[in-house]
PDB file of C-alpha atoms in Angstrom:
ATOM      1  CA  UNK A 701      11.633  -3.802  -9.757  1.00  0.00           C
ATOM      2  CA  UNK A 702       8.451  -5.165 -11.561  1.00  0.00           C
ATOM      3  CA  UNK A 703       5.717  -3.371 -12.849  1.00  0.00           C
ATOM      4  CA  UNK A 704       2.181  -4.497 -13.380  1.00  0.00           C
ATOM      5  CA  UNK A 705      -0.630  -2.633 -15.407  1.00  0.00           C
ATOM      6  CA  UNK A 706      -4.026  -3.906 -15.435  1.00  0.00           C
ATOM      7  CA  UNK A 707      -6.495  -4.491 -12.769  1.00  0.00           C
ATOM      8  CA  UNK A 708      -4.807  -4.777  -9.616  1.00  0.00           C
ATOM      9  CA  UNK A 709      -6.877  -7.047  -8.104  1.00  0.00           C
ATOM     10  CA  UNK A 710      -6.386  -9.628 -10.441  1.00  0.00           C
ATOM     11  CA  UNK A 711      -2.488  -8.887 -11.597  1.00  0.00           C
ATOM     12  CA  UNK A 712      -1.478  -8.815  -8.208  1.00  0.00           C
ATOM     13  CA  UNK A 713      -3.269 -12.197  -7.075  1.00  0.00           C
ATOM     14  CA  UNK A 714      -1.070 -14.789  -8.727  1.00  0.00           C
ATOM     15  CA  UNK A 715       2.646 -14.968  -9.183  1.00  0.00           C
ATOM     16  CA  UNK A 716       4.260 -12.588  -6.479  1.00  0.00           C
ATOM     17  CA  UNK A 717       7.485 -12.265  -4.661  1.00  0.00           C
ATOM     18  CA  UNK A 718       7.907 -13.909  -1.093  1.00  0.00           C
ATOM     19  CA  UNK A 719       8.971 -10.329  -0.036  1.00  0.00           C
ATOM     20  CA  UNK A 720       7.827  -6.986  -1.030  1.00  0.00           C
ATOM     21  CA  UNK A 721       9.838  -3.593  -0.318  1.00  0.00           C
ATOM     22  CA  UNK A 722       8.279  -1.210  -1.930  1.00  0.00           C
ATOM     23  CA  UNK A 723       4.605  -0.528  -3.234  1.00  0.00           C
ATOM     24  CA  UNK A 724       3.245   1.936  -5.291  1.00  0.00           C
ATOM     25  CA  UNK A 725      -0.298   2.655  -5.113  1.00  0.00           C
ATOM     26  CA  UNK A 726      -1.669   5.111  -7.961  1.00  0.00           C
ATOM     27  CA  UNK A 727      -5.193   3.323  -9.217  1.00  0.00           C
ATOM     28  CA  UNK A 728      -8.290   3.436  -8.258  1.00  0.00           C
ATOM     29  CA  UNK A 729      -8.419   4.850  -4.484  1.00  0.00           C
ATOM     30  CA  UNK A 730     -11.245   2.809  -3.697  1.00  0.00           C
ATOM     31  CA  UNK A 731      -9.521  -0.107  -4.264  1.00  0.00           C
ATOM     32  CA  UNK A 732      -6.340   0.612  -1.970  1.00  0.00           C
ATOM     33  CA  UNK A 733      -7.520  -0.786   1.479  1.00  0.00           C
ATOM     34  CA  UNK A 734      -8.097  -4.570  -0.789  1.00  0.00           C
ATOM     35  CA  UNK A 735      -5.128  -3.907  -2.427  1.00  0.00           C
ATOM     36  CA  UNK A 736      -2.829  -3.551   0.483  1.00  0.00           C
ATOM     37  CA  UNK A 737      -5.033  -6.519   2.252  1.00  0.00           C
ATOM     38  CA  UNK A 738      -3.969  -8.779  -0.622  1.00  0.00           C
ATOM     39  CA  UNK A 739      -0.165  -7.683  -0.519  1.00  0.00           C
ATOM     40  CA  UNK A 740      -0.107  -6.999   3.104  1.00  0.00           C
ATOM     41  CA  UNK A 741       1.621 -10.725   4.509  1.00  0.00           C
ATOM     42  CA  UNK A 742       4.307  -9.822   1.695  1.00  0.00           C
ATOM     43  CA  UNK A 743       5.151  -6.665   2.873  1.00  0.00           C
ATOM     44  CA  UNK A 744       9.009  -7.096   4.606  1.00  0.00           C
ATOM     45  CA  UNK A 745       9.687  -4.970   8.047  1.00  0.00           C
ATOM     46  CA  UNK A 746      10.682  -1.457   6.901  1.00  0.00           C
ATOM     47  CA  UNK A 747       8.789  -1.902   3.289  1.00  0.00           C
ATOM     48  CA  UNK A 748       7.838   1.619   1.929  1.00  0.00           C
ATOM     49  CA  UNK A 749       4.204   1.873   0.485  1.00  0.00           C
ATOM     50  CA  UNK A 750       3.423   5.534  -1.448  1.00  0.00           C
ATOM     51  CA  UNK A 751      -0.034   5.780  -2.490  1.00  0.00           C
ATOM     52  CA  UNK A 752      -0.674   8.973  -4.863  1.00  0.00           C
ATOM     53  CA  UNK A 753      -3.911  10.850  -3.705  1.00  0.00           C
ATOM     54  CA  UNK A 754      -4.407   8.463  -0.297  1.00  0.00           C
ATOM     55  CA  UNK A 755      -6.943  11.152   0.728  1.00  0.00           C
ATOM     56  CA  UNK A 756      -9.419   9.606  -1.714  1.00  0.00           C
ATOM     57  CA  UNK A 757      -9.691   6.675   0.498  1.00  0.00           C
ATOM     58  CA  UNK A 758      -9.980   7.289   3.784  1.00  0.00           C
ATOM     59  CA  UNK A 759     -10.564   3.229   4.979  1.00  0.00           C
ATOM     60  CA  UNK A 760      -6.907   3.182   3.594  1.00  0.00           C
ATOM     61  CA  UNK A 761      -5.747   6.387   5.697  1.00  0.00           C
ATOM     62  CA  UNK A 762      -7.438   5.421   8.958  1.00  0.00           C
ATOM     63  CA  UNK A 763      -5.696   1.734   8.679  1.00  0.00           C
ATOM     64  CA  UNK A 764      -2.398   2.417   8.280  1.00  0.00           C
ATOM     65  CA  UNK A 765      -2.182   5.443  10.471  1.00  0.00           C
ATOM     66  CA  UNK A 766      -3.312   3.604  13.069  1.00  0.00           C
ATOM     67  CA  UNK A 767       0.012   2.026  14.821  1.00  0.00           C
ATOM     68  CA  UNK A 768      -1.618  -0.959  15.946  1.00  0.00           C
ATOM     69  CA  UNK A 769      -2.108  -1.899  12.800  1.00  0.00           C
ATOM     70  CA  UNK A 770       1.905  -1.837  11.962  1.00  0.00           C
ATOM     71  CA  UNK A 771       2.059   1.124  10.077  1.00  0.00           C
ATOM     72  CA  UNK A 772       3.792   4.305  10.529  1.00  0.00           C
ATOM     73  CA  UNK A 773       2.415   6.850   7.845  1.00  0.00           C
ATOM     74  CA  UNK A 774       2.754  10.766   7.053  1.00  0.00           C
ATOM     75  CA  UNK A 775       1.140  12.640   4.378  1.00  0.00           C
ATOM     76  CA  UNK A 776       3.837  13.869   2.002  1.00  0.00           C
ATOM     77  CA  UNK A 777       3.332  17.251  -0.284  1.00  0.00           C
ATOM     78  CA  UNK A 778       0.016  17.621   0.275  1.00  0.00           C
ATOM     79  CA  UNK A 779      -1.378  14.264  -1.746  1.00  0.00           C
ATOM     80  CA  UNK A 780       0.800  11.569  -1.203  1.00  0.00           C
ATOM     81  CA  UNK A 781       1.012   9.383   1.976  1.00  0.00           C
ATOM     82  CA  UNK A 782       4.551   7.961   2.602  1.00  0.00           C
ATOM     83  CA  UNK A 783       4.198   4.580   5.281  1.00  0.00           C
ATOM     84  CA  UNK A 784       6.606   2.301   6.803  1.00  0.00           C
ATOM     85  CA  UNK A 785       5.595  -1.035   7.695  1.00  0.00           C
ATOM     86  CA  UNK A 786       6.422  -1.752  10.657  1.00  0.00           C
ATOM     87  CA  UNK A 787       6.665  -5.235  11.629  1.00  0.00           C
TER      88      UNK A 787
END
């Protein structure tokens, strides 16, 4: 497991793993749907993402709960949304 504090955008450009299982998204909501586009062609099949208060970006929501897209996603306790990548 690694952890990176800063600004995402810029911590998470350089220096990544080939394969990503699990994200955590808890930062700046506006910022998720650029986050996950940056991270996105790391993301392994059944990779978990959790992003704490999702609701606060709805871009992000109405991407990955759209199937096509290669998501499956549920909200979980009310402000967390839970996805599996798909594929």
């Amino acid at each position: 497991m690694e952890i990176r504090a800063g600004d995402a955008l810029q911590t998470l450009a350089f220096d990544m793993p080939e394969n990503i299982d699990l994200l955590v998204l808890d930062g700046a909501k506006a910022l998720y749907p650029e986050i996950l586009a940056l991270l996105e062609s790391r993301l392994r099949p059944g990779a978990i993402i959790v992003a704490d208060d999702a609701d606060y970006s709805p871009d992000y929501l109405a991407y990955i709960r759209s199937t096509s897209n290669g998501y499956v996603s549920v909200p979980f306790g009310g402000d967390v949304e839970v996805t599996l990548r798909l594929g």
